[in-house]
Coordinates of C-alpha atoms and ligand atoms in Angstrom, one line a residue:
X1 CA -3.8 -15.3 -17.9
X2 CA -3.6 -17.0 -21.6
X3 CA -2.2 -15.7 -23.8
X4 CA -5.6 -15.0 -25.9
X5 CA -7.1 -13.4 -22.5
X6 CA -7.1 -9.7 -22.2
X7 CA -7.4 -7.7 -18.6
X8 CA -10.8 -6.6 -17.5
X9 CA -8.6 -3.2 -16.6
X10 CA -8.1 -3.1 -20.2
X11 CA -11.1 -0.8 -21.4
X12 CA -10.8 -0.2 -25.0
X13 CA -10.0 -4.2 -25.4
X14 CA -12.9 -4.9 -23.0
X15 CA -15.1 -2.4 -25.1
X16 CA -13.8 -4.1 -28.5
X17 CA -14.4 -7.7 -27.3
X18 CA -18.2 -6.2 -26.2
X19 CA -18.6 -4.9 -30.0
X20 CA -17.5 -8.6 -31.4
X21 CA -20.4 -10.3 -29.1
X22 CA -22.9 -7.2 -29.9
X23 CA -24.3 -7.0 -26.2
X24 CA -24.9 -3.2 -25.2
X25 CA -22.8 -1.1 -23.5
X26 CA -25.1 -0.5 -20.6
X27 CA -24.6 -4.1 -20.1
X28 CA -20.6 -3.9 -19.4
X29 CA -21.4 -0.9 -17.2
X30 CA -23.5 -3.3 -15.1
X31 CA -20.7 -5.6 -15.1
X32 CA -18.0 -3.1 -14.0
X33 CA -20.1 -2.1 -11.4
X34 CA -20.8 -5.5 -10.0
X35 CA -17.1 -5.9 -10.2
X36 CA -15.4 -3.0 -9.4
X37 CA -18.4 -1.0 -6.9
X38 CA -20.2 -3.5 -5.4
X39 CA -17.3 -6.5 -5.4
X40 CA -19.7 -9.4 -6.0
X41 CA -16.7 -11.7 -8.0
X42 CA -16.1 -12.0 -11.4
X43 CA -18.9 -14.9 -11.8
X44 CA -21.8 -12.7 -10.2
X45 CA -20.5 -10.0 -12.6
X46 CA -20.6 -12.1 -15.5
X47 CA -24.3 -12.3 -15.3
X48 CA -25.0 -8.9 -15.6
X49 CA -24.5 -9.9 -19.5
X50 CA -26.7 -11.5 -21.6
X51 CA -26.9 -15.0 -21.4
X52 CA -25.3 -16.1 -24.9
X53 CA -21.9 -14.2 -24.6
X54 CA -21.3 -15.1 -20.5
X55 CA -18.9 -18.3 -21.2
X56 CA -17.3 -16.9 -24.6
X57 CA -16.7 -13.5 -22.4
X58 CA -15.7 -15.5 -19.6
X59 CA -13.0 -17.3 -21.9
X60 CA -11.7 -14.2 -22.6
X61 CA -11.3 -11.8 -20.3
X62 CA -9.3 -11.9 -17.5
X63 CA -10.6 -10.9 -13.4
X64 CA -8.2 -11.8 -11.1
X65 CA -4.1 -11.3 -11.7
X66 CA -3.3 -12.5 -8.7
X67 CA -4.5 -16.1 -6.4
X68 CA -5.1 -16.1 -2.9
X69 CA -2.8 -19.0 -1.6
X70 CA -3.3 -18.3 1.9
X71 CA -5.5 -16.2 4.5
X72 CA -4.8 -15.7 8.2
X73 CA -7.0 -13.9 10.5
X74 CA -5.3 -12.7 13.9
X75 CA -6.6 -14.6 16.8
X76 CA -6.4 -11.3 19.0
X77 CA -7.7 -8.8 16.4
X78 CA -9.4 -7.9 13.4
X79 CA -6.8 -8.3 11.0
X80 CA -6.4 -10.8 8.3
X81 CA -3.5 -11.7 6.1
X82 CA -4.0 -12.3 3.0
X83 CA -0.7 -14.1 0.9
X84 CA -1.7 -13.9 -3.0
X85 CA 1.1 -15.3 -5.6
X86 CA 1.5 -13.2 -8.8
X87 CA 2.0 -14.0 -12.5
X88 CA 5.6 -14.7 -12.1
X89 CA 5.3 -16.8 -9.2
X90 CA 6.0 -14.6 -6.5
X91 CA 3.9 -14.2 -3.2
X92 CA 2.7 -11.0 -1.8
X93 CA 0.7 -9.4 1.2
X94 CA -2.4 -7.7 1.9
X95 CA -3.3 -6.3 5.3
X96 CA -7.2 -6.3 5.9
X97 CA -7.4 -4.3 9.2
X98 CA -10.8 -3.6 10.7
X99 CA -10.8 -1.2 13.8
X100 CA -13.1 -1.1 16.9
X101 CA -15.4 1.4 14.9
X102 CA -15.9 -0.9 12.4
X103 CA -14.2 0.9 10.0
X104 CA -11.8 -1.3 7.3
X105 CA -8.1 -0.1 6.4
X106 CA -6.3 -2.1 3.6
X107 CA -2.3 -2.2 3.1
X108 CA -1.4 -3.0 -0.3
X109 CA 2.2 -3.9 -1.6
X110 CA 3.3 -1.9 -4.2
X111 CA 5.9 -4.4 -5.0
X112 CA 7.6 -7.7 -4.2
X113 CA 10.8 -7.2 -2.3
X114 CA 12.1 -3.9 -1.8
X115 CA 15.4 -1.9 -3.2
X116 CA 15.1 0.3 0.0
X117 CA 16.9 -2.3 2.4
X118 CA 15.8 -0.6 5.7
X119 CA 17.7 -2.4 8.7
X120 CA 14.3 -2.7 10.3
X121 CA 12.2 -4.4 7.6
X122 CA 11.5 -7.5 6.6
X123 CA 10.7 -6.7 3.2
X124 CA 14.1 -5.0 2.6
X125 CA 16.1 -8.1 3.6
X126 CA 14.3 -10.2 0.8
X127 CA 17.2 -9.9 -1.3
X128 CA 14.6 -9.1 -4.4
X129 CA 12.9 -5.6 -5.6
X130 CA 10.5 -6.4 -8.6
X131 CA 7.6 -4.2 -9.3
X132 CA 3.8 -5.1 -9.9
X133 CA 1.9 -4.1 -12.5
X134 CA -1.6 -1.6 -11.8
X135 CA -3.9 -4.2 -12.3
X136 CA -1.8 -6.6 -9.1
X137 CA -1.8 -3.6 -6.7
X138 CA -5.7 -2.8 -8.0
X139 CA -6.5 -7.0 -7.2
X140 CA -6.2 -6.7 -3.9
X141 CA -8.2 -4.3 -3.2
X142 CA -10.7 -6.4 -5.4
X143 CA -9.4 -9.6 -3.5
X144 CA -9.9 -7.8 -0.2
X145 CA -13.0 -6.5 -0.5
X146 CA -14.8 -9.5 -2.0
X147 CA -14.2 -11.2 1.5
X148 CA -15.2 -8.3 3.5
X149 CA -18.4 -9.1 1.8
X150 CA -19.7 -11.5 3.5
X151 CA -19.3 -9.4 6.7
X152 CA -20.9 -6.2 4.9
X153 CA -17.6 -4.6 5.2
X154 CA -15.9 -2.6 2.2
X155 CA -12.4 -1.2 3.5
X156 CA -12.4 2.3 3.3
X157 CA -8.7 3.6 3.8
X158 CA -6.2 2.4 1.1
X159 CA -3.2 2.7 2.6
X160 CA 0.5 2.0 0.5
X161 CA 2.5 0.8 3.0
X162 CA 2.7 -2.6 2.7
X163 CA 5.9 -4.9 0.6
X164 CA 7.7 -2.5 -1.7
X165 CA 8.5 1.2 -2.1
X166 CA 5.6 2.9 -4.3
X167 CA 8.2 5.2 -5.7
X168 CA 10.0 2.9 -7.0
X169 CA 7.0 1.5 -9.4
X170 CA 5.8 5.0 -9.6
X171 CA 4.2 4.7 -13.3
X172 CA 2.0 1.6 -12.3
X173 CA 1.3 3.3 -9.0
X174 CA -0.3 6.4 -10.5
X175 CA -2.1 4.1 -12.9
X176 CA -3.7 2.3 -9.7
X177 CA -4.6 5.5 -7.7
X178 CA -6.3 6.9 -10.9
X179 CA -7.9 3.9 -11.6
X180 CA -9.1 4.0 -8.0
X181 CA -10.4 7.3 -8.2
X182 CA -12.3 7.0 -11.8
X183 CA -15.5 7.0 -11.6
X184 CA -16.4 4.3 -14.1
X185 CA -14.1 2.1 -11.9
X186 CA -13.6 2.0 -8.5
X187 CA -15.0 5.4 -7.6
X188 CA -12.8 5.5 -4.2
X189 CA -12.9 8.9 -2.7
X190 CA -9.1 10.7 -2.4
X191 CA -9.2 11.0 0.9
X192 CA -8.8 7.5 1.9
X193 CA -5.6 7.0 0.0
X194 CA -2.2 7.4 1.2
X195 CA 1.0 6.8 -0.3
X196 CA 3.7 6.0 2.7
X197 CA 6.9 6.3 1.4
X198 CA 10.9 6.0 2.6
X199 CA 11.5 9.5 1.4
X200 CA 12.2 10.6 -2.5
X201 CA 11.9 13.9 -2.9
X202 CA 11.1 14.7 -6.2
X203 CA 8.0 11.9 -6.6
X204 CA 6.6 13.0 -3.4
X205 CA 5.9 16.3 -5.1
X206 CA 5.7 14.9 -8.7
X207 CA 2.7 13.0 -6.9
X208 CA 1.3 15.5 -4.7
X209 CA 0.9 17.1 -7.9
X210 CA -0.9 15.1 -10.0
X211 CA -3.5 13.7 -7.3
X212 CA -4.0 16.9 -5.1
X213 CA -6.4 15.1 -2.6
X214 CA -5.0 12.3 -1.4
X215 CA -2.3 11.5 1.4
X216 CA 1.0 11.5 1.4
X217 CA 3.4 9.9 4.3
X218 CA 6.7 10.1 4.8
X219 CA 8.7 7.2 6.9
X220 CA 11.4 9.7 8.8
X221 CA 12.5 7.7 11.5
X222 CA 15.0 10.1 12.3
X223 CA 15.8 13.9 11.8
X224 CA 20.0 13.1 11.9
X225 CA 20.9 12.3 8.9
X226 CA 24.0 10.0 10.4
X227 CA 20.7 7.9 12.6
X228 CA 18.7 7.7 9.9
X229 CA 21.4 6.5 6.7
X230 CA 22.3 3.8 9.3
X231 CA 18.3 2.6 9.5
X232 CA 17.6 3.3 5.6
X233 CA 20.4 3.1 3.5
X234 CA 18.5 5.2 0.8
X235 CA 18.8 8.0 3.3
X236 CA 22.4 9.2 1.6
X237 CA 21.2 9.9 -1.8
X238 CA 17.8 11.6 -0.4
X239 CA 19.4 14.0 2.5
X240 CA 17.1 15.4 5.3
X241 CA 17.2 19.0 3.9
X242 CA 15.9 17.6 0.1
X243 CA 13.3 16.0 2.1
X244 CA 12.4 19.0 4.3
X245 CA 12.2 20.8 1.0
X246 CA 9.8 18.9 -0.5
X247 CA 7.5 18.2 2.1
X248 CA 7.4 22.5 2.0
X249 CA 6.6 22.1 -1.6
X250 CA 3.6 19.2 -0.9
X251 CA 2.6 22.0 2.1
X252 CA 2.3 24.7 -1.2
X253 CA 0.7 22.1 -3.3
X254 CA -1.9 20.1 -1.4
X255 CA -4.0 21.6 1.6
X256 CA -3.7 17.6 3.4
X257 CA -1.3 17.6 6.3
X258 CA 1.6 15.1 5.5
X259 CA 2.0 12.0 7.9
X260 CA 5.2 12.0 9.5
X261 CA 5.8 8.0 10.5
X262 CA 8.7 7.9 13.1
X263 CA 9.9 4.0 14.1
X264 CA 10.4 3.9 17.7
X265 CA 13.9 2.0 18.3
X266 CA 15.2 1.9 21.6
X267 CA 18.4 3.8 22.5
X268 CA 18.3 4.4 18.6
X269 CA 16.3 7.1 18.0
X270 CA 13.9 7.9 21.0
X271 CA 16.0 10.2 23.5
X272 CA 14.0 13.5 24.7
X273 CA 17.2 14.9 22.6
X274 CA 16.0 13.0 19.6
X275 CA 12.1 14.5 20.0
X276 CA 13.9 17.9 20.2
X277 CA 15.7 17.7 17.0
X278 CA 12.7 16.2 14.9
X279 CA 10.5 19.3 16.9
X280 CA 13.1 21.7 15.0
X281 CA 13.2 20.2 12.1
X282 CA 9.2 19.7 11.9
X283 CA 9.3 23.4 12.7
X284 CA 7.1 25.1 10.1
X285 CA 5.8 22.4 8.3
X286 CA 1.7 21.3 8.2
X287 CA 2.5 17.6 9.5
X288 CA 1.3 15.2 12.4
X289 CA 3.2 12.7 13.7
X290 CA 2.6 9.1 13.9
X291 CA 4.8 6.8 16.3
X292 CA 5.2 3.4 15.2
X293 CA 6.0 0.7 17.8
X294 CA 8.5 -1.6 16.2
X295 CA 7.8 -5.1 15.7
X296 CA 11.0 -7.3 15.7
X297 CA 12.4 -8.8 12.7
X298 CA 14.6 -12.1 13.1
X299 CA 17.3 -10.5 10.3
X300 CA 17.7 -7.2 12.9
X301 CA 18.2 -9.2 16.6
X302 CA 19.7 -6.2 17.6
X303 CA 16.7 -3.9 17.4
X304 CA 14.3 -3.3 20.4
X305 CA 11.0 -1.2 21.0
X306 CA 10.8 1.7 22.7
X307 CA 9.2 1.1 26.0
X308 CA 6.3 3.0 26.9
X309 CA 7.2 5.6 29.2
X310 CA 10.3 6.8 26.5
X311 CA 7.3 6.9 23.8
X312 CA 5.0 8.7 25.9
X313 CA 7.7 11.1 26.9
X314 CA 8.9 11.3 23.2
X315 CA 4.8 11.9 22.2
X316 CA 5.4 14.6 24.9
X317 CA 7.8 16.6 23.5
X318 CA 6.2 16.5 19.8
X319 CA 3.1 17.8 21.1
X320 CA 4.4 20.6 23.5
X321 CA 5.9 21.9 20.1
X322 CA 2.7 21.9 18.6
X323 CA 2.5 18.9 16.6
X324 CA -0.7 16.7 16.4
X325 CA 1.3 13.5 17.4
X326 CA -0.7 10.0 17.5
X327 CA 0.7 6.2 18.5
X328 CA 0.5 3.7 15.9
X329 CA -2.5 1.0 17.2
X330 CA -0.8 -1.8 16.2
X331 CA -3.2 -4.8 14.7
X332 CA -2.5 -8.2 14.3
X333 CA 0.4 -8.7 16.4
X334 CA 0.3 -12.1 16.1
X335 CA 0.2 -12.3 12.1
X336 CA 2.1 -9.1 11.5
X337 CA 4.7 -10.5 13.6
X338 CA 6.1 -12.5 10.8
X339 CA 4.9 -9.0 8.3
X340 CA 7.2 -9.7 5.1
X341 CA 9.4 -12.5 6.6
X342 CA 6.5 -15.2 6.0
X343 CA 7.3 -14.8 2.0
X344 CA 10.7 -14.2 2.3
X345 CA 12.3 -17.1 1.6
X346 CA 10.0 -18.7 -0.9
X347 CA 10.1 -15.6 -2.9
X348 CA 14.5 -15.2 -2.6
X349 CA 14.3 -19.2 -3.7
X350 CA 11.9 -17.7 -6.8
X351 CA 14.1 -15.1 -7.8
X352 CA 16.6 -17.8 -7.9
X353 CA 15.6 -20.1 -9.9
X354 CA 14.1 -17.5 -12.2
X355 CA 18.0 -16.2 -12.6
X356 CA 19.1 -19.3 -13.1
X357 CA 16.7 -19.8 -16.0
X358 CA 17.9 -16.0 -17.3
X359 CA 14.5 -14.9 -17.0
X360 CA 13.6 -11.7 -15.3
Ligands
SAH401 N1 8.3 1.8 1.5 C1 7.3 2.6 2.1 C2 6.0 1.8 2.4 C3 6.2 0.4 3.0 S1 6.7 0.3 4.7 C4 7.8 3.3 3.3 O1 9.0 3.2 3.6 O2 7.1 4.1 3.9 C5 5.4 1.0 5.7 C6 5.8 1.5 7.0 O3 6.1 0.3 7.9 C7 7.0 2.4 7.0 O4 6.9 3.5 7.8 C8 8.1 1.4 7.5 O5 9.2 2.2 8.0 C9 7.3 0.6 8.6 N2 8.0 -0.6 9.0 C10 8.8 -1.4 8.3 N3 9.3 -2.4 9.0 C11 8.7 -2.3 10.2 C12 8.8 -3.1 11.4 N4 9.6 -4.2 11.5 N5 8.1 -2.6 12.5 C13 7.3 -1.5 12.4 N6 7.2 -0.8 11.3 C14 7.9 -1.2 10.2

C-alpha cells in the first residue's frame, strides 16, 4: 500500500473518499458486497461504481494486504496451500481444506512465527513471533475464497489454527472475528469460527465473553503438567488447574462445547494411564476430544506418532468416560508435511536482515 492508499477495511475513510467523488452510498454497498459476500476480486467490485470514479477509487484504496507468492494443491487430497508474503516481507500460510462432503474449512495464521515454541511445531522453531494486523488475517479469507470461486466453493469453517498464537495478537484478532461476523462485511455466521489456542487462561474467557457463539479450542496435549511444560514451554506460566478453571468459566459463559485438541506422541503422552488422567481431569467439563495424529517436524527427530491401535485404545478410554472423542482426518499430508517449515527459513533470514537494519 502507498502511502496515499487507505484500507478498504477502513470504513469511515472509505465513506469519506466516496463523499469526495460524490457517488451514492448504495453504490459502496454494492461494492462491499461484491468484495466481501460474494468474493468476485477487487476489479469486479470496482465496477459496481460508477464509471468516472473506478480508476481514481482504484488509486486509492487499497484490496489486498497481503500477495499470493505461491499455491500448492495436495496431489492426494483436497487441500491447497496457499504461501502469501505480508507488508513487511514476511511469508505466511493458509490451509484451504475441502472434505469428501464438499464442505470448505480454512486455517488462517494469526501471526508470523510463534512466541509459544512448542517442541512439536514448526512454527515455534521459527525463531520469530510478529503479529498481523486484522485486515492480513481477514485477506485470506478474501484470498481463499476468491479461488474457491471458480469451483463454486466458499469455505465455511474458519478455523485459527494455523502460524501463530491468536492470543498473542488478541486486539487484531477480535477485530477480525468482528469484522467477520458484521453484517455489512463478511456476514460469517458464529458458528463456523474457532479460535484454537495453546492455553491462556484469562483470554480464553475474556473471548468467550465477548463473542458468545463461536468456538473455542484448547491444544492440551497432556493433563501432567511435568508432560506437557516439556511439549509447550508456555505450559509453566499457564498451569493445568488455571486452565481447568477457565474452561469451567467458558462452560458458564458460552453454551458451545470447547474442543479439547490432544497431539498424539508416542511413548509421550498416549499410555491407557495417560487417557485415564486426561478422563479425570476432563471430568465435569462440556468438552469433546479431538486426537491429532502428529506429523513430523525435521527440528523434533525425536518425536513419533502414535500408532493406530495405541490411538484407538486411547479414543477408547475417552469415550468409555463419556467424552465425545473424534480422530483428527488429516488433509494434505503431502503439503502439510512441510506445515510451517516451508517459510521457516526465508522468514528467520527476514527477521534478520530487518534487525540488522534496526527496523522492527
Ligand atoms: N497456537 C494455537 C493455534 C495454532 S496450532 C494452538 O496452539 O492451538 C494448531 C494446532 O496444530 C494445535 O493444536 C497444535 O498443537 C497443532 N500442531 C502443531 N504442530 C503440529 C504437528 N507437527 N503435527 C500435528 N499437529 C500440530
Amino acid at each position: 500500500m502507498n502511502s496515499e492508499q487507505i484500507s478498504i477495511y477502513d470504513a469511515a475513510a472509505v465513506d469519506r473518499i466516496r463523499a469526495e467523488m460524490k457517488f451514492e452510498p448504495r453504490r459502496l454497498r454494492a461494492l462491499r458486497t461484491a468484495f466481501f459476500k460474494k468474493f468476485l476480486g477487487a476489479e469486479a467490485a470496482i465496477a459496481e461504481l460508477p464509471s468516472e470514479v473506478r480508476e481514481a477509487f482504484a488509486a486509492r484504496v487499497q484490496f489486498h494486504p497481503l500477495t499470493i507468492v505461491e499455491a500448492d494443491d495436495s496431489e492426494i487430497d483436497g487441500a491447497t496451500k496457499l504461501v502469501a508474503r505480508t507488508a513487511a516481507g514476511y511469508l505466511i500460510e493458509t490451509v484451504i481444506m475441502r472434505t469428501g462432503t464438499g464442505r470448505v474449512s480454512l486455517c488462517l495464521s494469526s501471526q508470523v512465527g510463534c512466541a509459544a515454541a512448542c517442541q512439536f511445531c514448526a512454527t515455534g522453531q521459527m525463531g520469530v513471533a510478529k503479529s498481523l494486523s486484522a485486515t492480513e488475517i481477514l485477506d485470506q479469507i478474501v484470498l481463499a475464497n476468491e479461488r474457491l470461486r471458480a469451483e463454486q466453493r466458499q469455505a465455511r469453517n474458519i478455523v485459527f489454527m494455523g502460524m501463530g498464537e491468536p492470543f498473542h495478537n488478541e486486539a487484531a484478532l477480535y477485530d477480525a472475528v468482528s469484522a467477520l461476523l458484521a453484517p455489512e462485511l463478511f456476514h460469517h455466521p458464529s458458528r463456523y469460527i474457532l479460535v484454537s489456542t495453546v492455553g491462556i487462561p484469562d483470554a480464553m474467557v475474556r473471548c468467550a465473553r465477548r463473542f458468545l457463539d463461536i468456538n473455542l479450542a484448547l491444544s492440551l496435549h497432556s493433563a501432567r503438567q511435568d508432560v506437557r511444560e516439556r511439549l509447550i514451554p508456555l505450559a509453566a506460566k499457564f498451569p493445568l488447574g488455571d486452565l481447568r478453571t477457565a474452561i469451567a468459566q467458558v462452560n458458564q459463559i458460552q453454551q458451545n462445547t470447547v474442543m479439547i485438541e490432544y497431539l498424539m506422541l508416542a511413548s509421550v503422552n498416549d499410555s491407557p494411564q495417560d487417557a485415564c488422567e486426561l478422563a479425570g481431569w476432563l471430568a465435569g467439563l462440556d468438552v469433546h476430544v479431538n486426537l491429532i495424529p502428529y506429523n513430523p517436524i525435521a527440528g523434533s527427530p525425536g518425536l513419533r506418532s502414535t500408532e493406530r491401535p495405541e490411538r484407538d485404545a486411547f479414543a477408547a478410554i475417552l469415550r468409555e468416560a463419556g467424552f465425545v472423542t473424534t480422530i483428527r482426518y488429516s488433509l494434505g499430508a503431502d503439503i502439510a508435511a512441510a506445515c510451517g517449515q516451508l517459510v521457516q527459513s526465508e522468514n528467520r533470514a527476514i527477521a534478520k536482515e530487518q534487525a540488522t537494519a534496526g527496523a522492527h
